[in-house]
mmCIF file of N, CA and C in Angstrom:
data_model
loop_
_atom_site.group_PDB
_atom_site.id
_atom_site.type_symbol
_atom_site.label_atom_id
_atom_site.label_comp_id
_atom_site.label_asym_id
_atom_site.label_seq_id
_atom_site.Cartn_x
_atom_site.Cartn_y
_atom_site.Cartn_z
ATOM 1 N N UNK A 1 137.028 62.431 25.992
ATOM 2 C CA UNK A 1 138.361 61.273 26.418
ATOM 3 C C UNK A 1 139.087 61.672 27.596
ATOM 4 N N UNK A 2 139.948 63.137 27.229
ATOM 5 C CA UNK A 2 140.709 63.458 28.391
ATOM 6 C C UNK A 2 139.924 63.837 29.878
ATOM 7 N N UNK A 3 139.010 63.953 29.647
ATOM 8 C CA UNK A 3 137.953 64.100 30.975
ATOM 9 C C UNK A 3 137.919 63.261 31.557
ATOM 10 N N UNK A 4 137.268 61.757 30.800
ATOM 11 C CA UNK A 4 137.209 60.739 31.692
ATOM 12 C C UNK A 4 137.927 60.118 32.299
ATOM 13 N N UNK A 5 139.257 60.397 31.416
ATOM 14 C CA UNK A 5 140.699 59.588 31.946
ATOM 15 C C UNK A 5 140.903 60.507 32.935
ATOM 16 N N UNK A 6 140.881 61.808 33.124
ATOM 17 C CA UNK A 6 140.946 62.739 34.091
ATOM 18 C C UNK A 6 140.181 62.416 35.493
ATOM 19 N N UNK A 7 138.731 62.326 35.548
ATOM 20 C CA UNK A 7 137.655 61.537 36.511
ATOM 21 C C UNK A 7 138.322 60.569 37.387
ATOM 22 N N UNK A 8 139.018 59.685 36.073
ATOM 23 C CA UNK A 8 139.088 57.957 36.633
ATOM 24 C C UNK A 8 140.187 58.077 37.732
ATOM 25 N N UNK A 9 141.299 58.715 37.057
ATOM 26 C CA UNK A 9 142.517 59.378 37.590
ATOM 27 C C UNK A 9 142.469 59.811 39.007
ATOM 28 N N UNK A 10 141.393 60.559 39.143
ATOM 29 C CA UNK A 10 141.176 61.312 40.589
ATOM 30 C C UNK A 10 140.564 60.206 41.190
ATOM 31 N N UNK A 11 139.309 59.298 40.815
ATOM 32 C CA UNK A 11 138.583 58.660 41.826
ATOM 33 C C UNK A 11 139.520 57.186 42.026
ATOM 34 N N UNK A 12 140.285 56.989 41.252
ATOM 35 C CA UNK A 12 141.406 55.812 41.545
ATOM 36 C C UNK A 12 142.685 56.453 42.559
ATOM 37 N N UNK A 13 143.140 58.004 42.531
ATOM 38 C CA UNK A 13 144.095 58.387 43.357
ATOM 39 C C UNK A 13 143.235 58.198 45.022
ATOM 40 N N UNK A 14 142.184 58.675 44.975
ATOM 41 C CA UNK A 14 141.524 58.729 46.282
ATOM 42 C C UNK A 14 141.047 57.404 46.835
ATOM 43 N N UNK A 15 140.605 56.610 45.677
ATOM 44 C CA UNK A 15 140.428 54.856 46.374
ATOM 45 C C UNK A 15 141.914 54.330 47.276
ATOM 46 N N UNK A 16 142.939 54.546 46.277
ATOM 47 C CA UNK A 16 144.113 54.379 46.669
ATOM 48 C C UNK A 16 144.626 54.590 47.813
ATOM 49 N N UNK A 17 144.554 56.053 48.082
ATOM 50 C CA UNK A 17 144.989 56.421 49.267
ATOM 51 C C UNK A 17 144.124 56.316 50.407
ATOM 52 N N UNK A 18 142.739 56.045 50.509
ATOM 53 C CA UNK A 18 142.172 55.676 51.326
ATOM 54 C C UNK A 18 142.106 53.838 51.866
ATOM 55 N N UNK A 19 142.523 53.195 50.482
ATOM 56 C CA UNK A 19 142.879 51.884 50.945
ATOM 57 C C UNK A 19 143.972 51.755 52.018
ATOM 58 N N UNK A 20 145.181 52.398 51.139
ATOM 59 C CA UNK A 20 146.456 52.452 52.108
ATOM 60 C C UNK A 20 146.439 53.084 53.800
ATOM 61 N N UNK A 21 145.456 53.978 53.723
ATOM 62 C CA UNK A 21 145.356 54.450 54.913
ATOM 63 C C UNK A 21 144.639 53.002 56.272
ATOM 64 N N UNK A 22 143.521 52.439 55.526
ATOM 65 C CA UNK A 22 142.662 51.500 56.233
ATOM 66 C C UNK A 22 143.526 50.337 56.305
ATOM 67 N N UNK A 23 144.701 50.096 55.988
ATOM 68 C CA UNK A 23 145.397 48.773 56.110
ATOM 69 C C UNK A 23 146.358 49.100 57.283
ATOM 70 N N UNK A 24 146.277 48.017 58.349
ATOM 71 C CA UNK A 24 146.956 47.901 59.426
ATOM 72 C C UNK A 24 148.095 47.912 58.963
ATOM 73 N N UNK A 25 149.442 48.148 60.104
ATOM 74 C CA UNK A 25 150.997 47.824 60.087
ATOM 75 C C UNK A 25 151.229 46.774 60.052
ATOM 76 N N UNK A 26 152.318 46.545 59.743
ATOM 77 C CA UNK A 26 152.981 45.087 59.932
ATOM 78 C C UNK A 26 153.611 44.481 60.745
ATOM 79 N N UNK A 27 153.721 45.878 61.746
ATOM 80 C CA UNK A 27 154.089 45.816 62.989
ATOM 81 C C UNK A 27 153.328 45.255 64.369
ATOM 82 N N UNK A 28 151.894 45.479 63.563
ATOM 83 C CA UNK A 28 150.978 45.334 64.518
ATOM 84 C C UNK A 28 151.043 44.589 65.466
ATOM 85 N N UNK A 29 151.166 43.187 65.083
ATOM 86 C CA UNK A 29 150.781 41.957 66.241
ATOM 87 C C UNK A 29 152.241 41.824 66.812
ATOM 88 N N UNK A 30 153.252 42.438 66.362
ATOM 89 C CA UNK A 30 154.432 42.076 67.196
ATOM 90 C C UNK A 30 154.313 43.094 68.391
ATOM 91 N N UNK A 31 153.706 44.582 68.262
ATOM 92 C CA UNK A 31 153.407 45.088 69.361
ATOM 93 C C UNK A 31 152.343 44.789 70.192
ATOM 94 N N UNK A 32 151.353 43.984 69.702
ATOM 95 C CA UNK A 32 150.518 43.536 70.432
ATOM 96 C C UNK A 32 150.832 42.524 71.331
ATOM 97 N N UNK A 33 152.046 41.697 70.910
ATOM 98 C CA UNK A 33 152.034 40.453 71.822
ATOM 99 C C UNK A 33 153.113 41.118 72.663
ATOM 100 N N UNK A 34 153.805 41.961 72.240
ATOM 101 C CA UNK A 34 154.885 42.558 73.461
ATOM 102 C C UNK A 34 154.051 43.222 74.649
ATOM 103 N N UNK A 35 152.845 44.101 74.226
ATOM 104 C CA UNK A 35 152.136 44.392 75.567
ATOM 105 C C UNK A 35 151.099 43.731 76.247
ATOM 106 N N UNK A 36 150.984 42.663 75.415
ATOM 107 C CA UNK A 36 150.476 41.504 76.379
ATOM 108 C C UNK A 36 148.961 41.348 75.765
ATOM 109 N N UNK A 37 148.235 42.240 74.899
ATOM 110 C CA UNK A 37 147.316 41.941 74.188
ATOM 111 C C UNK A 37 147.094 40.646 73.520
ATOM 112 N N UNK A 38 145.973 39.490 74.375
ATOM 113 C CA UNK A 38 145.593 38.544 73.874
ATOM 114 C C UNK A 38 144.515 38.549 72.928
ATOM 115 N N UNK A 39 144.546 37.844 71.548
ATOM 116 C CA UNK A 39 143.728 37.558 70.358
ATOM 117 C C UNK A 39 143.201 36.349 70.651
ATOM 118 N N UNK A 40 141.648 36.195 70.449
ATOM 119 C CA UNK A 40 141.582 34.825 70.637
ATOM 120 C C UNK A 40 141.690 34.115 68.868
ATOM 121 N N UNK A 41 141.655 32.493 68.561
ATOM 122 C CA UNK A 41 142.073 32.155 67.441
ATOM 123 C C UNK A 41 141.247 32.629 66.436
ATOM 124 N N UNK A 42 139.866 32.330 66.288
ATOM 125 C CA UNK A 42 139.007 33.317 65.797
ATOM 126 C C UNK A 42 139.298 34.589 65.206
ATOM 127 N N UNK A 43 139.705 35.231 66.195
ATOM 128 C CA UNK A 43 139.678 36.786 65.969
ATOM 129 C C UNK A 43 140.819 37.154 65.046
ATOM 130 N N UNK A 44 141.985 36.122 65.379
ATOM 131 C CA UNK A 44 143.360 36.686 64.722
ATOM 132 C C UNK A 44 143.171 36.313 62.869
ATOM 133 N N UNK A 45 142.440 34.991 62.841
ATOM 134 C CA UNK A 45 142.602 34.750 61.681
ATOM 135 C C UNK A 45 141.240 35.236 60.488
ATOM 136 N N UNK A 46 140.079 35.736 61.299
ATOM 137 C CA UNK A 46 139.739 36.889 60.808
ATOM 138 C C UNK A 46 140.099 38.132 60.118
ATOM 139 N N UNK A 47 140.659 38.575 61.121
ATOM 140 C CA UNK A 47 141.753 39.825 60.934
ATOM 141 C C UNK A 47 142.708 39.756 59.956
ATOM 142 N N UNK A 48 143.494 38.623 59.826
ATOM 143 C CA UNK A 48 144.203 38.134 58.680
ATOM 144 C C UNK A 48 143.614 38.152 57.160
ATOM 145 N N UNK A 49 142.461 37.474 57.237
ATOM 146 C CA UNK A 49 142.122 37.416 56.101
ATOM 147 C C UNK A 49 141.358 38.812 55.719
ATOM 148 N N UNK A 50 141.109 39.346 56.437
ATOM 149 C CA UNK A 50 140.480 40.759 56.007
ATOM 150 C C UNK A 50 141.570 41.751 55.500
ATOM 151 N N UNK A 51 142.800 41.609 56.526
ATOM 152 C CA UNK A 51 143.720 42.319 55.561
ATOM 153 C C UNK A 51 144.588 41.529 54.516
ATOM 154 N N UNK A 52 144.262 40.435 54.116
ATOM 155 C CA UNK A 52 144.730 39.831 52.886
ATOM 156 C C UNK A 52 143.909 40.417 51.913
ATOM 157 N N UNK A 53 142.522 40.259 51.974
ATOM 158 C CA UNK A 53 141.614 41.068 51.434
ATOM 159 C C UNK A 53 141.938 42.285 50.680
ATOM 160 N N UNK A 54 142.177 43.160 51.597
ATOM 161 C CA UNK A 54 142.548 44.448 51.574
ATOM 162 C C UNK A 54 143.791 44.697 50.756
ATOM 163 N N UNK A 55 144.749 44.070 50.963
ATOM 164 C CA UNK A 55 145.870 43.802 50.555
ATOM 165 C C UNK A 55 146.181 43.983 49.041
ATOM 166 N N UNK A 56 145.053 42.966 48.397
ATOM 167 C CA UNK A 56 145.118 42.301 47.370
ATOM 168 C C UNK A 56 144.169 43.629 46.188
ATOM 169 N N UNK A 57 143.318 44.225 47.196
ATOM 170 C CA UNK A 57 142.423 45.322 46.439
ATOM 171 C C UNK A 57 143.369 46.398 46.040
ATOM 172 N N UNK A 58 144.158 46.724 47.027
ATOM 173 C CA UNK A 58 145.032 47.859 47.216
ATOM 174 C C UNK A 58 145.888 47.429 46.011
ATOM 175 N N UNK A 59 146.685 45.944 45.775
ATOM 176 C CA UNK A 59 147.304 45.888 44.762
ATOM 177 C C UNK A 59 147.048 46.167 43.514
ATOM 178 N N UNK A 60 145.314 45.496 43.082
ATOM 179 C CA UNK A 60 144.564 45.703 41.977
ATOM 180 C C UNK A 60 144.656 46.934 41.721
ATOM 181 N N UNK A 61 143.897 48.042 42.578
ATOM 182 C CA UNK A 61 144.078 49.519 42.358
ATOM 183 C C UNK A 61 145.302 50.062 42.031
ATOM 184 N N UNK A 62 146.321 49.604 42.534
ATOM 185 C CA UNK A 62 147.675 50.433 42.123
ATOM 186 C C UNK A 62 148.094 50.110 40.859
ATOM 187 N N UNK A 63 147.713 48.718 40.472
ATOM 188 C CA UNK A 63 147.879 48.318 38.915
ATOM 189 C C UNK A 63 147.369 48.952 38.098
ATOM 190 N N UNK A 64 145.909 49.037 38.282
ATOM 191 C CA UNK A 64 144.946 49.980 37.362
ATOM 192 C C UNK A 64 145.396 51.464 37.363
ATOM 193 N N UNK A 65 145.847 52.059 38.314
ATOM 194 C CA UNK A 65 146.286 53.464 37.993
ATOM 195 C C UNK A 65 147.512 53.842 37.712
ATOM 196 N N UNK A 66 148.265 52.667 37.741
ATOM 197 C CA UNK A 66 149.542 52.926 37.128
ATOM 198 C C UNK A 66 149.177 52.563 35.537
ATOM 199 N N UNK A 67 148.818 51.650 35.052
ATOM 200 C CA UNK A 67 148.350 51.471 33.838
ATOM 201 C C UNK A 67 147.642 52.512 33.274
ATOM 202 N N UNK A 68 146.873 53.392 34.039
ATOM 203 C CA UNK A 68 145.570 54.270 33.643
ATOM 204 C C UNK A 68 146.750 55.377 33.129
ATOM 205 N N UNK A 69 147.763 55.697 34.302
ATOM 206 C CA UNK A 69 148.703 57.093 34.321
ATOM 207 C C UNK A 69 149.174 56.446 32.782
ATOM 208 N N UNK A 70 149.919 55.566 32.385
ATOM 209 C CA UNK A 70 150.703 55.206 31.223
ATOM 210 C C UNK A 70 149.980 55.400 29.968
ATOM 211 N N UNK A 71 148.384 54.957 30.036
ATOM 212 C CA UNK A 71 147.619 55.094 29.094
ATOM 213 C C UNK A 71 147.968 56.753 28.569
ATOM 214 N N UNK A 72 147.515 57.692 29.643
ATOM 215 C CA UNK A 72 147.213 59.165 29.799
ATOM 216 C C UNK A 72 148.865 59.871 28.902
ATOM 217 N N UNK A 73 149.540 59.317 29.498
ATOM 218 C CA UNK A 73 150.891 59.607 29.279
ATOM 219 C C UNK A 73 151.085 59.388 27.350
ATOM 220 N N UNK A 74 150.695 58.131 27.432
ATOM 221 C CA UNK A 74 150.938 58.249 25.995
ATOM 222 C C UNK A 74 150.099 58.375 24.835
ATOM 223 N N UNK A 75 148.376 58.559 25.211
ATOM 224 C CA UNK A 75 147.749 58.317 24.333
ATOM 225 C C UNK A 75 147.083 60.415 24.135
ATOM 226 N N UNK A 76 147.500 60.356 25.620
ATOM 227 C CA UNK A 76 146.550 61.836 25.205
ATOM 228 C C UNK A 76 147.412 62.837 24.712
ATOM 229 N N UNK A 77 148.747 63.193 24.235
ATOM 230 C CA UNK A 77 149.243 63.864 23.878
ATOM 231 C C UNK A 77 149.028 63.927 22.223
ATOM 232 N N UNK A 78 148.741 62.924 22.045
ATOM 233 C CA UNK A 78 148.283 62.522 20.206
ATOM 234 C C UNK A 78 146.986 63.545 20.244
ATOM 235 N N UNK A 79 145.768 63.535 21.293
ATOM 236 C CA UNK A 79 144.986 64.245 20.626
ATOM 237 C C UNK A 79 145.056 65.786 21.196
ATOM 238 N N UNK A 80 145.810 66.172 21.845
ATOM 239 C CA UNK A 80 146.299 67.718 22.251
ATOM 240 C C UNK A 80 146.788 68.561 21.098
#
């Protein structure tokens, strides 16, 4: 039980780190408009939808990670 929770926490922490790094910054569109970078209508919506999906996945993984940390904190001392 302890090993399974530890492995799950390790995998979720690596996944959460990778998901956060993969996200584009919130000020990306502002700097692009200032520098004159033009995006097409379809490119802008495609990027926005993938950013939205990535944000939702990151939120779900973060919630699962937090719940698993609480479970490990509350349950594992009982078995120790």
